Short mmCIF file of C-alpha atoms and ligand atoms in Angstrom, two decimals:
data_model
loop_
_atom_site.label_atom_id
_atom_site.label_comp_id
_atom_site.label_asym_id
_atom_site.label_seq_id
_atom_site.Cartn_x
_atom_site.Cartn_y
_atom_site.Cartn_z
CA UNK H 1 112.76 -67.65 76.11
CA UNK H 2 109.76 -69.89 75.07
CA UNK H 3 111.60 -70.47 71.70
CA UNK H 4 114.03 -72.72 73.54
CA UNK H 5 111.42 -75.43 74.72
CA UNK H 6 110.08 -75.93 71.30
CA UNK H 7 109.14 -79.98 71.74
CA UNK H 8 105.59 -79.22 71.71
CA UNK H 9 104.03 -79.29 68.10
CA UNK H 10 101.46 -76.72 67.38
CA UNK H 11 97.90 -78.10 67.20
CA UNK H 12 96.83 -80.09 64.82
CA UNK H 13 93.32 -79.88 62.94
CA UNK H 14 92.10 -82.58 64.93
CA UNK H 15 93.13 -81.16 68.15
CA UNK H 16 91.71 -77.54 67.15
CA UNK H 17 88.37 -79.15 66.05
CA UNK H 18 88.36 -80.62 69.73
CA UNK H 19 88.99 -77.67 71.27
CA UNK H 20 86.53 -75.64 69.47
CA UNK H 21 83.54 -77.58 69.83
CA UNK H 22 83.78 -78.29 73.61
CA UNK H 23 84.93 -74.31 73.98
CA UNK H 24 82.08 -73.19 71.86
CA UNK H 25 79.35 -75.27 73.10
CA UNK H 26 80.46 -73.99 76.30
CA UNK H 27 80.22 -70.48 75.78
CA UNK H 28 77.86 -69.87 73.10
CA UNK H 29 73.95 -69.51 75.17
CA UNK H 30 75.43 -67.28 77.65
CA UNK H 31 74.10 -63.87 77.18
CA UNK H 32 75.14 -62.37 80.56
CA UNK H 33 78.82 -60.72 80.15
CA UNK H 34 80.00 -61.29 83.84
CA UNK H 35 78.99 -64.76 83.43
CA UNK H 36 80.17 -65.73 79.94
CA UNK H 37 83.61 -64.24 81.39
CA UNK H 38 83.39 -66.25 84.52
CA UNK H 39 82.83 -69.45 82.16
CA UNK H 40 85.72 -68.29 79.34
CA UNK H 41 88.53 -67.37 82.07
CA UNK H 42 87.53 -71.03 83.81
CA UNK H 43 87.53 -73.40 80.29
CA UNK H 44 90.82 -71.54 79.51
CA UNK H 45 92.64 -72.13 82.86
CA UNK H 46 91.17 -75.96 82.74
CA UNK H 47 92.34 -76.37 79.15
CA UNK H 48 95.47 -74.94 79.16
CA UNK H 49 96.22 -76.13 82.74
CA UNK H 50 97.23 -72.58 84.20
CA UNK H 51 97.28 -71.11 87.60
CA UNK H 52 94.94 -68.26 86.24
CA UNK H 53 93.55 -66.99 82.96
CA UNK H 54 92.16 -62.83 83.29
CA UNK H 55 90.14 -61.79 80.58
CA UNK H 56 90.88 -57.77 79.90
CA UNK H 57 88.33 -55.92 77.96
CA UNK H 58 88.78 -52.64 76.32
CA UNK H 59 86.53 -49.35 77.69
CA UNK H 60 86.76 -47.03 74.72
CA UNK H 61 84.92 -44.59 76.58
CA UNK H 62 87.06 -44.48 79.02
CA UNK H 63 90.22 -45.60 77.72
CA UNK H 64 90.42 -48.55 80.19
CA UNK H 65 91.23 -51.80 79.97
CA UNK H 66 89.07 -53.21 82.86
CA UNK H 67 88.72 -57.45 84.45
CA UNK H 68 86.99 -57.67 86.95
CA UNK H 69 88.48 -60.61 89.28
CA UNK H 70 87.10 -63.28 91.22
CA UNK H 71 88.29 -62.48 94.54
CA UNK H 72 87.65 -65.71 97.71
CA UNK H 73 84.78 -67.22 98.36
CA UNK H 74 81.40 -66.41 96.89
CA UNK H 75 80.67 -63.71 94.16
CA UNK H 76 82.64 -60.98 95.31
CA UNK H 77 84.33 -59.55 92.16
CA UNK H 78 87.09 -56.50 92.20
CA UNK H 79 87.23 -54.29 89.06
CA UNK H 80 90.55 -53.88 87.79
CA UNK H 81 90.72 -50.99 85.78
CA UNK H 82 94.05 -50.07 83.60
CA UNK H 83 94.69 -47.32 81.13
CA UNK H 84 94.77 -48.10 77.57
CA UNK H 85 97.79 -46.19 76.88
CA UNK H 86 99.87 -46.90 79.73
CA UNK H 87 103.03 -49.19 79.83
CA UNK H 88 101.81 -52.71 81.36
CA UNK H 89 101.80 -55.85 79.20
CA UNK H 90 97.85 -55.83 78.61
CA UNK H 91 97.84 -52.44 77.71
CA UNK H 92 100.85 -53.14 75.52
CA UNK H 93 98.94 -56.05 73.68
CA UNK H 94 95.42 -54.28 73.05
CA UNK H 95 97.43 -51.61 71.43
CA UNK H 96 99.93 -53.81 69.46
CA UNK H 97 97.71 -56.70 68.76
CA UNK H 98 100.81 -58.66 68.94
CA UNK H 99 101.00 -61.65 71.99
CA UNK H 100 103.12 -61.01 74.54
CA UNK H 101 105.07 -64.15 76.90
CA UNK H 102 106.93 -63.48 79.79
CA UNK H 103 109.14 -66.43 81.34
CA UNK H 104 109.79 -64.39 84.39
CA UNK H 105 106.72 -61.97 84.74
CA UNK H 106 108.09 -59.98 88.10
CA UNK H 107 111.30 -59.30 85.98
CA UNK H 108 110.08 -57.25 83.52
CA UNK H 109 109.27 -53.54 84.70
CA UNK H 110 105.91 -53.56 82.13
CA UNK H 111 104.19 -56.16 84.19
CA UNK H 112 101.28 -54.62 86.35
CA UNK H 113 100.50 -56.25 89.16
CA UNK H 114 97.27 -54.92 89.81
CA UNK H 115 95.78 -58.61 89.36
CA UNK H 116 98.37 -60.15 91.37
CA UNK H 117 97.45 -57.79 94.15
CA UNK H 118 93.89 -58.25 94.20
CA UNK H 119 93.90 -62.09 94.19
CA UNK H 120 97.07 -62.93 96.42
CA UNK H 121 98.43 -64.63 93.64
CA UNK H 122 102.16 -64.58 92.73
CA UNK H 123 102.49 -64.36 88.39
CA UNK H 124 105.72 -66.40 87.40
CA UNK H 125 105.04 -66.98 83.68
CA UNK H 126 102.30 -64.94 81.65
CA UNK H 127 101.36 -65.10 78.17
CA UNK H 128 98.53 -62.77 76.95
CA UNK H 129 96.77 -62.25 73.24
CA UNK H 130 94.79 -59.72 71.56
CA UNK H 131 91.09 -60.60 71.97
CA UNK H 132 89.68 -59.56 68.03
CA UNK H 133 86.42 -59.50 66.63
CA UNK H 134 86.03 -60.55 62.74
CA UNK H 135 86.91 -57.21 61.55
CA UNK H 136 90.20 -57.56 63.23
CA UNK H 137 89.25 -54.87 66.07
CA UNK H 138 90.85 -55.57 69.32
CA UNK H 139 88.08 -55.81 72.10
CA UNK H 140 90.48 -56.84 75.09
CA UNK H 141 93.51 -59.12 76.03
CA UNK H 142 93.24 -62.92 77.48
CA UNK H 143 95.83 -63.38 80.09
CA UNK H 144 96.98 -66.77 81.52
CA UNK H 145 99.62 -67.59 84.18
CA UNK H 146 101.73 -70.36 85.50
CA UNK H 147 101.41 -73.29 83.75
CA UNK H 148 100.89 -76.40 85.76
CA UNK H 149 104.24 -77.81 84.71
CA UNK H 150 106.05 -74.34 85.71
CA UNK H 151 107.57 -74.26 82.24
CA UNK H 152 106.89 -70.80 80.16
CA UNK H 153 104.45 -70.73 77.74
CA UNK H 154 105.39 -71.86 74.28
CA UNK H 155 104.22 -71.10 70.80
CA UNK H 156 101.25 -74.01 70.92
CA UNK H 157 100.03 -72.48 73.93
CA UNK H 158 99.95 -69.20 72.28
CA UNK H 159 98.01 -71.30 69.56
CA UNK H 160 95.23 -72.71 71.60
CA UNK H 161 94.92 -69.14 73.35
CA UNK H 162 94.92 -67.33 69.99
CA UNK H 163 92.12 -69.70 68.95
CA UNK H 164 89.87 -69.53 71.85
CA UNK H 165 90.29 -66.05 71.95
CA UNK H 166 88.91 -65.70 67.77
CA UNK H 167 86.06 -68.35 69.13
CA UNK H 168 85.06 -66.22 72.21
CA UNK H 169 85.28 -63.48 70.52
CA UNK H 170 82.04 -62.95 68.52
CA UNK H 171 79.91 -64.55 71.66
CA UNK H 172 81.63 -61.35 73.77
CA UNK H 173 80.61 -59.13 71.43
CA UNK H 174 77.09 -59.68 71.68
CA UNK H 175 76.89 -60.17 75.44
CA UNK H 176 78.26 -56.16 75.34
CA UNK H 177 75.61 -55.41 73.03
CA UNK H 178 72.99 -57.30 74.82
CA UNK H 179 74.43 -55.89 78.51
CA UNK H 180 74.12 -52.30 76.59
CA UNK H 181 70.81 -52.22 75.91
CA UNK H 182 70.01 -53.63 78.87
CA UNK H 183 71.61 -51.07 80.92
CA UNK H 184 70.11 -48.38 78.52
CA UNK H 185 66.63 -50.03 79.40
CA UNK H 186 67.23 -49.50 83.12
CA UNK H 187 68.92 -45.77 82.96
CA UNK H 188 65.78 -44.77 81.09
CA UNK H 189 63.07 -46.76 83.24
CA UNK H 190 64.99 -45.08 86.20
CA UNK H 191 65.14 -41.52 84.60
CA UNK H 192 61.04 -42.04 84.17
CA UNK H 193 60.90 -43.14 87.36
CA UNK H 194 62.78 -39.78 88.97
CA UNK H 195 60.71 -37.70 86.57
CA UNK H 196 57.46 -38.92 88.12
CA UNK H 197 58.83 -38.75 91.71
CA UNK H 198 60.98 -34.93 90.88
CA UNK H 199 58.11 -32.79 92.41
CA UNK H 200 56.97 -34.40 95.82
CA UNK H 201 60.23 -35.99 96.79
CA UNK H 202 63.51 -34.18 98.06
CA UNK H 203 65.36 -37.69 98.19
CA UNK H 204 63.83 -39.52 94.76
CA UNK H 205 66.90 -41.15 94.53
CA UNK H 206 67.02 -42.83 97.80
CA UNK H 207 63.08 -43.50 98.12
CA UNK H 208 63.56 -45.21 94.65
CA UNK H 209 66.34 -47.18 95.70
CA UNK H 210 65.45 -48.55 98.85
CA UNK H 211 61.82 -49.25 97.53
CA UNK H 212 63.78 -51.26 95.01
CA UNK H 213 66.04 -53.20 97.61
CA UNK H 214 63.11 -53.75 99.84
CA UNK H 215 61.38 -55.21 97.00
CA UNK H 216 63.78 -57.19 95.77
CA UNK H 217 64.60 -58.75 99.15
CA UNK H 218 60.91 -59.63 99.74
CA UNK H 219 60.72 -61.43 96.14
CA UNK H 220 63.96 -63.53 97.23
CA UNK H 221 62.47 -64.04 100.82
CA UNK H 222 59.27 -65.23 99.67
CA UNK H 223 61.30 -67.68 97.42
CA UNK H 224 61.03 -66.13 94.17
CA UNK H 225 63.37 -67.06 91.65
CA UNK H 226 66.69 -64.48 91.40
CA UNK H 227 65.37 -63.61 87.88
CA UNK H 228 62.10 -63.03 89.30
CA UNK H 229 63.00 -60.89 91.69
CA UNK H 230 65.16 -58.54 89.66
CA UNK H 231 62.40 -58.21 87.35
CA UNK H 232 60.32 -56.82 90.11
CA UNK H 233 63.63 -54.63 91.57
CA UNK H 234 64.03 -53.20 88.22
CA UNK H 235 60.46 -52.50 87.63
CA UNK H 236 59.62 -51.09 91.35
CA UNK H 237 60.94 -47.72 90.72
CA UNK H 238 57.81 -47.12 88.14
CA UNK H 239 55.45 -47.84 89.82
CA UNK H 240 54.41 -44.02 91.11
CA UNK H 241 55.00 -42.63 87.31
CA UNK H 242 51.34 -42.14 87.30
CA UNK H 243 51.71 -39.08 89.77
CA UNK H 244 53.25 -37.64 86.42
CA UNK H 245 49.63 -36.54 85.88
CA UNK H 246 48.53 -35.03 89.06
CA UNK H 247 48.46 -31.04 89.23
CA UNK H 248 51.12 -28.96 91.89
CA UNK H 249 48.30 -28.05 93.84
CA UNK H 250 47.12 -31.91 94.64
CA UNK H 251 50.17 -33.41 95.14
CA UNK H 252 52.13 -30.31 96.85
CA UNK H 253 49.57 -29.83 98.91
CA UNK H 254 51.41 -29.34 102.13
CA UNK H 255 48.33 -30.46 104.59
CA UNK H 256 46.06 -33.06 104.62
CA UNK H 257 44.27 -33.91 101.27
CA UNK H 258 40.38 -33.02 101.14
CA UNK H 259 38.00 -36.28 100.24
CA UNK H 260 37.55 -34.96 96.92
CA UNK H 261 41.54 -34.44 96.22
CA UNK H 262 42.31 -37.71 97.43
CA UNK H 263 39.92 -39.18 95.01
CA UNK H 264 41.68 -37.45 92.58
CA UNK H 265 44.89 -38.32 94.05
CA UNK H 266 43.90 -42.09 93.49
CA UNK H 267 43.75 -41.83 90.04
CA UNK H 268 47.65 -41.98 89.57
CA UNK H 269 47.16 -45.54 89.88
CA UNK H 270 45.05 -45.56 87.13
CA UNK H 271 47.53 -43.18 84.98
CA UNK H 272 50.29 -45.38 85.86
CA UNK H 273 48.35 -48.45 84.06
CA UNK H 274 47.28 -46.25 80.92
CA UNK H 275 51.01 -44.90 80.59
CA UNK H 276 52.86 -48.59 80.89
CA UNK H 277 49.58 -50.69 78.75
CA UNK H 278 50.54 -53.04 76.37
CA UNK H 279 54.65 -53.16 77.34
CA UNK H 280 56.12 -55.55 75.07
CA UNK H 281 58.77 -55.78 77.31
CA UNK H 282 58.98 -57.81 80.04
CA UNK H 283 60.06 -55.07 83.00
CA UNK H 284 57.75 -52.76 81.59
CA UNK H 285 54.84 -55.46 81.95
CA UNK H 286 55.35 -56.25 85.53
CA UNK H 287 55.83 -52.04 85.81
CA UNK H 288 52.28 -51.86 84.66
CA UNK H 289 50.90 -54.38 87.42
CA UNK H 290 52.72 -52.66 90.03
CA UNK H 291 51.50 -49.11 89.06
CA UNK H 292 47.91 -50.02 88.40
CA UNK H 293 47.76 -52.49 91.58
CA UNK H 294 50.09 -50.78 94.09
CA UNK H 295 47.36 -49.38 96.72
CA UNK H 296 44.78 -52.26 96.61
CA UNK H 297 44.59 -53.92 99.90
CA UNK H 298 44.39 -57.75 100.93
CA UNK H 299 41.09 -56.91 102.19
CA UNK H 300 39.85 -55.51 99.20
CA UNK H 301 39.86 -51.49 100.52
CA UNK H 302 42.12 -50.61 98.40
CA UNK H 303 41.95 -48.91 95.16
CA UNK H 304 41.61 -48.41 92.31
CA UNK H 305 39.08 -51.71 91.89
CA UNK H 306 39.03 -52.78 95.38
CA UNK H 307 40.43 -56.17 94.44
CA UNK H 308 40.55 -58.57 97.34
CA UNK H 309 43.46 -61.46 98.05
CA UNK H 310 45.15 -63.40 94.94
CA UNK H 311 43.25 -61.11 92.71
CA UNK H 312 45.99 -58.57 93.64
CA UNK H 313 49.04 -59.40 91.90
CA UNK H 314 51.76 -60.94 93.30
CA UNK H 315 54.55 -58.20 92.47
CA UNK H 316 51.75 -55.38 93.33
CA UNK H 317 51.00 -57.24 97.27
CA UNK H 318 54.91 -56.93 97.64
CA UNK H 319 55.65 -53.42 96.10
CA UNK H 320 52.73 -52.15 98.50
CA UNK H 321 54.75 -53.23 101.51
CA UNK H 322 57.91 -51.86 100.30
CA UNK H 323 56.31 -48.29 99.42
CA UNK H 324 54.15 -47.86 102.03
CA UNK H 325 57.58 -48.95 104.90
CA UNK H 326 59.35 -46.35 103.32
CA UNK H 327 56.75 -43.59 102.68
CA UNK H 328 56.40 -43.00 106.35
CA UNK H 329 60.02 -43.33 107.16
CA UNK H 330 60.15 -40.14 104.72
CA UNK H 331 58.87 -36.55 105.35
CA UNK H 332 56.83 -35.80 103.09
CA UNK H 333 54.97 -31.93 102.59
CA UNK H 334 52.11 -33.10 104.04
CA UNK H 335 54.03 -35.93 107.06
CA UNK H 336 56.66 -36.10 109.26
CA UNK H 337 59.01 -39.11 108.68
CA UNK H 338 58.43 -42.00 111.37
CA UNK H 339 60.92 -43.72 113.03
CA UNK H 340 61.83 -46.79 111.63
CA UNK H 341 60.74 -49.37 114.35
CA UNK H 342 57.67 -47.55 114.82
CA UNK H 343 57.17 -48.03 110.71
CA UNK H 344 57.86 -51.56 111.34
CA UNK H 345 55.01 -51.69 114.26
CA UNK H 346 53.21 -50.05 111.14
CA UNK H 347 53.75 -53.15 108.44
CA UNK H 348 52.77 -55.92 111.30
CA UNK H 349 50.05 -54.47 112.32
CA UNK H 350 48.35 -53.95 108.96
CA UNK H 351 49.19 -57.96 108.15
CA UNK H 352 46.06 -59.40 106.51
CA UNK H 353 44.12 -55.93 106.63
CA UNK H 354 46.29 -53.77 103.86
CA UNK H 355 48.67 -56.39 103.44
CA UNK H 356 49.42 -60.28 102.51
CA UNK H 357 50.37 -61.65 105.67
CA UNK H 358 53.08 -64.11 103.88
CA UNK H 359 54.67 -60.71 102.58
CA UNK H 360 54.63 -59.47 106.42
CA UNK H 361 55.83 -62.54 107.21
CA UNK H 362 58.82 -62.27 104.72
CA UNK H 363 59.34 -58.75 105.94
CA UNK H 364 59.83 -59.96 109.11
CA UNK H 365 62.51 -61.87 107.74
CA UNK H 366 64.50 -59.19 106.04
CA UNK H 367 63.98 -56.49 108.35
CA UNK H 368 67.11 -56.72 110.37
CA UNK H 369 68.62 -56.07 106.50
CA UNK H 370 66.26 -53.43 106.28
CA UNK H 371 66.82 -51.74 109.58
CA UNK H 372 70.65 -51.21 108.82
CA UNK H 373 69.54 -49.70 104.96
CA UNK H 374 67.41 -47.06 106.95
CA UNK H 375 69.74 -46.46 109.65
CA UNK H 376 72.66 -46.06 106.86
CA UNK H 377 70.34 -43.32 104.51
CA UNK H 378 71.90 -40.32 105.48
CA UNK H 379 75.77 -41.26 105.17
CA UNK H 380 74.88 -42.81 101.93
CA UNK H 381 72.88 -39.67 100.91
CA UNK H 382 76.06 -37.92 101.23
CA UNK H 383 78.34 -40.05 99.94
CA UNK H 384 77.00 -40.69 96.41
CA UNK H 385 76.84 -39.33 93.32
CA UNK H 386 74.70 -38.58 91.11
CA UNK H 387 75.75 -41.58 88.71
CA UNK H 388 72.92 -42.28 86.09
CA UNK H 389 74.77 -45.51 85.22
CA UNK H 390 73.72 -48.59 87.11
CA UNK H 391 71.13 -46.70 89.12
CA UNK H 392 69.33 -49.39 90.71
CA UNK H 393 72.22 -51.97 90.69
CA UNK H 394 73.09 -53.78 93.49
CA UNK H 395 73.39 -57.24 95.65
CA UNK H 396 72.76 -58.09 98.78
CA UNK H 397 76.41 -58.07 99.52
CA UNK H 398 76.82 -54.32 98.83
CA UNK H 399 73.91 -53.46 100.53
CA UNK H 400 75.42 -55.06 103.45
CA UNK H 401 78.27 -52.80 103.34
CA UNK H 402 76.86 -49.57 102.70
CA UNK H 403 74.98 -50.54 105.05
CA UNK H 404 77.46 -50.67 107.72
CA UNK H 405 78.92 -48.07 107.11
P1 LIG N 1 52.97 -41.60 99.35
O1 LIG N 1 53.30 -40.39 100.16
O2 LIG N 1 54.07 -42.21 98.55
O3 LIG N 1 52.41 -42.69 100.36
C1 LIG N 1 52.21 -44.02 99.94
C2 LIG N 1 51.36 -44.76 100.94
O4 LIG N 1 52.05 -44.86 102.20
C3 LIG N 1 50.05 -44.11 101.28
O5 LIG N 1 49.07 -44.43 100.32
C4 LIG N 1 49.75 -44.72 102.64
O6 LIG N 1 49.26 -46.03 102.48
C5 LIG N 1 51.13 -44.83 103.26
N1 LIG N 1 51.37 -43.64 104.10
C6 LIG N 1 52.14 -42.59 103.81
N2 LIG N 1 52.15 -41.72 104.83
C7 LIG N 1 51.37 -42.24 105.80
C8 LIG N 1 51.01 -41.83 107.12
O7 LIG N 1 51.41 -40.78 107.61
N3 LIG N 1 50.18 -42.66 107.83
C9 LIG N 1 49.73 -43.83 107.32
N4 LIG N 1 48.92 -44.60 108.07
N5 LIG N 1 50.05 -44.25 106.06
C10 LIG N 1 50.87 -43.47 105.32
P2 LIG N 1 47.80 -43.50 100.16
O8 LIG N 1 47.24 -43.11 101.49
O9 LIG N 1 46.84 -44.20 99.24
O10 LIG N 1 48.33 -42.21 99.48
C11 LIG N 1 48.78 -42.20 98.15
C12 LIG N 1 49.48 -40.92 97.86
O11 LIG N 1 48.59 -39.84 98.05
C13 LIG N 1 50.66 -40.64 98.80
O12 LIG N 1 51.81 -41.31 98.33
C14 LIG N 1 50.75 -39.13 98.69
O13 LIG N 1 51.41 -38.73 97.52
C15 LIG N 1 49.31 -38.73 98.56
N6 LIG N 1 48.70 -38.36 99.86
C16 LIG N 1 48.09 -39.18 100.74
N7 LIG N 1 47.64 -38.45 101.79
C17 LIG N 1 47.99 -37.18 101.58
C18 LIG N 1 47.80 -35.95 102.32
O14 LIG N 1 47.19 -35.91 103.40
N8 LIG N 1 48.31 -34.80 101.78
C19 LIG N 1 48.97 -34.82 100.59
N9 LIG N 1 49.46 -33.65 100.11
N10 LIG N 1 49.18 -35.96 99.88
C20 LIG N 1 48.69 -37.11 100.36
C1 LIG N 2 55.55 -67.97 93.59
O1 LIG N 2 54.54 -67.45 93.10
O2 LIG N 2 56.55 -68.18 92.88
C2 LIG N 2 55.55 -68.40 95.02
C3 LIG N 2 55.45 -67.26 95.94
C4 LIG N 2 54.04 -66.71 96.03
O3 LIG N 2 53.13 -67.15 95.35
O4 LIG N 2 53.87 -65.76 96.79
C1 LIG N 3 56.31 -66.57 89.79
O1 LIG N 3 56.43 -66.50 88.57
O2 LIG N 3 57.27 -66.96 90.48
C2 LIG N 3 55.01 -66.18 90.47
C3 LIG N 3 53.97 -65.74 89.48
C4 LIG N 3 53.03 -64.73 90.10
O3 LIG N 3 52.40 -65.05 91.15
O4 LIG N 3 52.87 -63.64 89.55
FE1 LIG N 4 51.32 -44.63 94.85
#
């Protein structure tokens, strides 16, 4: 066992002072929880000099311990999920709090190998720790394998882990709290959102969701920053909730609109920019351009004001392209859905009349993406649930795969 190899002092003060400060200063601005992780699991395998370090936190809800795992190239990340009261070594340390060191991990019948699976990576020695907050609460488990030198782990290692695991600790606990509220921001924007779409839409969800991808592609296409453009995702699904105060009779109409309902009709742009004024936060702001500003035209024949150009906001110009795109590849009570390419035909032709032509430009650029989102709708339709969680969540990579599916 690790007791055997004990030539290795534990730390000393100096060491741990070392160690905290460069592992702190590391960790400490990141707010984002998949990305503080990232940084954590990849300090710990560089200063411990391990094969791999997994960082395990604890789903209460679900009774889970979940990772999720770097997996190739690229971002692609698997989600490990493993119950709380089940028999592998993680589980066995969140419940314990006690550390846990394995010389020979594929000899011992608790050790999952789940991870080992996922990464193509063969665990010879493993060590984990309880992950605890101040109050002595066990959040997760830190997990590191094979030590460079191929000996097992020993009692300073346990040490160093042990510490960086109390140091990570508190800056964990308030990227959950901060990823939280975000995601509580978005389920109730999105909620809104289906509310002011429930009564003219049969597919809100997926007329929401692809007016959110679409958006969020053009942003990126047109060179917006990431941040920028998931701003405008998150914020795209609003940007109707001014139809909230339309009567049945205007917007179920099932035929054509008459001059004075469509006046009427225009005023949900106006609603939208009453309901969202004066946001303090950020995704609600750029929601309250989008809603106020989503049917003016380049040309200025839009509405409500008729603005003209650059006078129309950014965010609104691209939301306009993504709306309009999918509003005719929809039925609606009073349309027939278009085909796609002829929706396409639709967007070029309007460049520089309803729309910016750098945005038609961009869509040009993303439609092949596009194309394969449209073509996908119905199996995806089908093949989701209703899951409230991370409604509008998603990366380009996914989309590529649901897409092809
Ligand atoms: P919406 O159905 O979400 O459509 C959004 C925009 O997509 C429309 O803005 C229009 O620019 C474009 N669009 C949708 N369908 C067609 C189409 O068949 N042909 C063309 N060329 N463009 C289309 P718009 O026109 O300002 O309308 C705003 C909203 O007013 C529509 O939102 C819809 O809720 C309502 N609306 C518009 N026309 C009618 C109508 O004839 N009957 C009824 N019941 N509602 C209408
Ligand atoms: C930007 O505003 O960041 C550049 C893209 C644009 O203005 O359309
Ligand atoms: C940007 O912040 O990237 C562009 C600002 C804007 O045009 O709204
Ligand atoms: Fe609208």
């Amino acid at each position: 066992m690790s007791e055997l190899k004990n030539d290795t002092p534990t730390l000393s003060a100096d060491e741990k002072l070392n160690l905290l400060v460069e592992f702190g200063a590391r960790i400490s601005c990141e707010l984002r929880l998949d990305k503080l992780l990232d940084i954590i699991a990849q300090q710990i395998t560089r200063m411990l000099n391990v094969g791999r370090c997994t960082i395990f936190l604890k789903d209460g809800e679900r009774k889970e311990l979940w990772s999720k795992i770097a997996q190739g190239r690229g971002l692609e990340h698997t989600e490990i999920r493993l119950p709380l009261d089940g028999n592998s070594i993680v589980a066995m340390v969140a419940r314990t709090g006690q550390s846990i060191n394995l010389p020979n991990a594929y000899e011992d019948e608790r050790f999952s190998m789940a991870v080992d699976m996922v990464t193509d990576f063969r665990t010879h020695t493993m060590l984990a720790v309880p992950l605890k907050n101040n109050a002595g609460k066990v959040l997760g488990v830190f997990q590191v394998a094979n030590k460079a030198d191929q000996q097992p782990f020993d009692k300073k290692d346990e040490g160093i882990l042990l510490l960086l695991a109390t140091l990570a600790a508190s800056s964990i606990e308030i990227a959950k709290l901060y990823q939280d509220v975000h995601v509580a921001q978005l389920e109730t924007i999105y909620r809104l959102a289906v509310t002011a779409e429930y009564r003219d839409q049969q597919d809100t969800r997926s007329h929401l969701k692809n007016i959110s991808i679409i958006s969020y592609l053009l942003a990126l296409a047109l060179g917006l920053s990431k941040k920028h453009a998931e701003l405008i995702k998150n914020a795209s699904p609003l940007h109707d909730i001014g139809k909230v105060a339309l009567a049945d009779h205007i917007l179920l109409k099932p035929g054509k609109l008459t001059p004075e309902e469509f006046e009427i009709m225009k005023s949900h742009t106006v609603y939208g920019g009453r309901i969202l004024e004066g946001a303090h936060s950020k995704v609600l702001q750029m929601a309250h351009k989008m809603s106020l500003y989503h049917h003016e035209k380049w040309n200025g024949n839009g509405y409500p004001h008729g603005l003209k150009g650059e006078e129309i906001p950014l965010e609104a110009r691209i939301i306009t392209v993504a709306d309009v795109f999918d509003a005719l590849c929809v039925s609606r009570v009073y349309k027939k859905a278009w085909k796609t390419d002829d929706a396409y035909r639709y967007i070029l032709a309007e460049s520089g009349k309803a729309f910016d032509p750098r945005i038609v430009a961009a869509f040009k650029r993303i439609y092949a993406s596009v194309r394969k989102l449209y073509s996908a709708k119905n199996a995806d339709e089908k093949q989701e649930p209703a899951q409230p969680h991370h409604p509008i969540s998603f990366s380009p990579s996914q989309e590529n795969n649901t897409a092809e599916n």
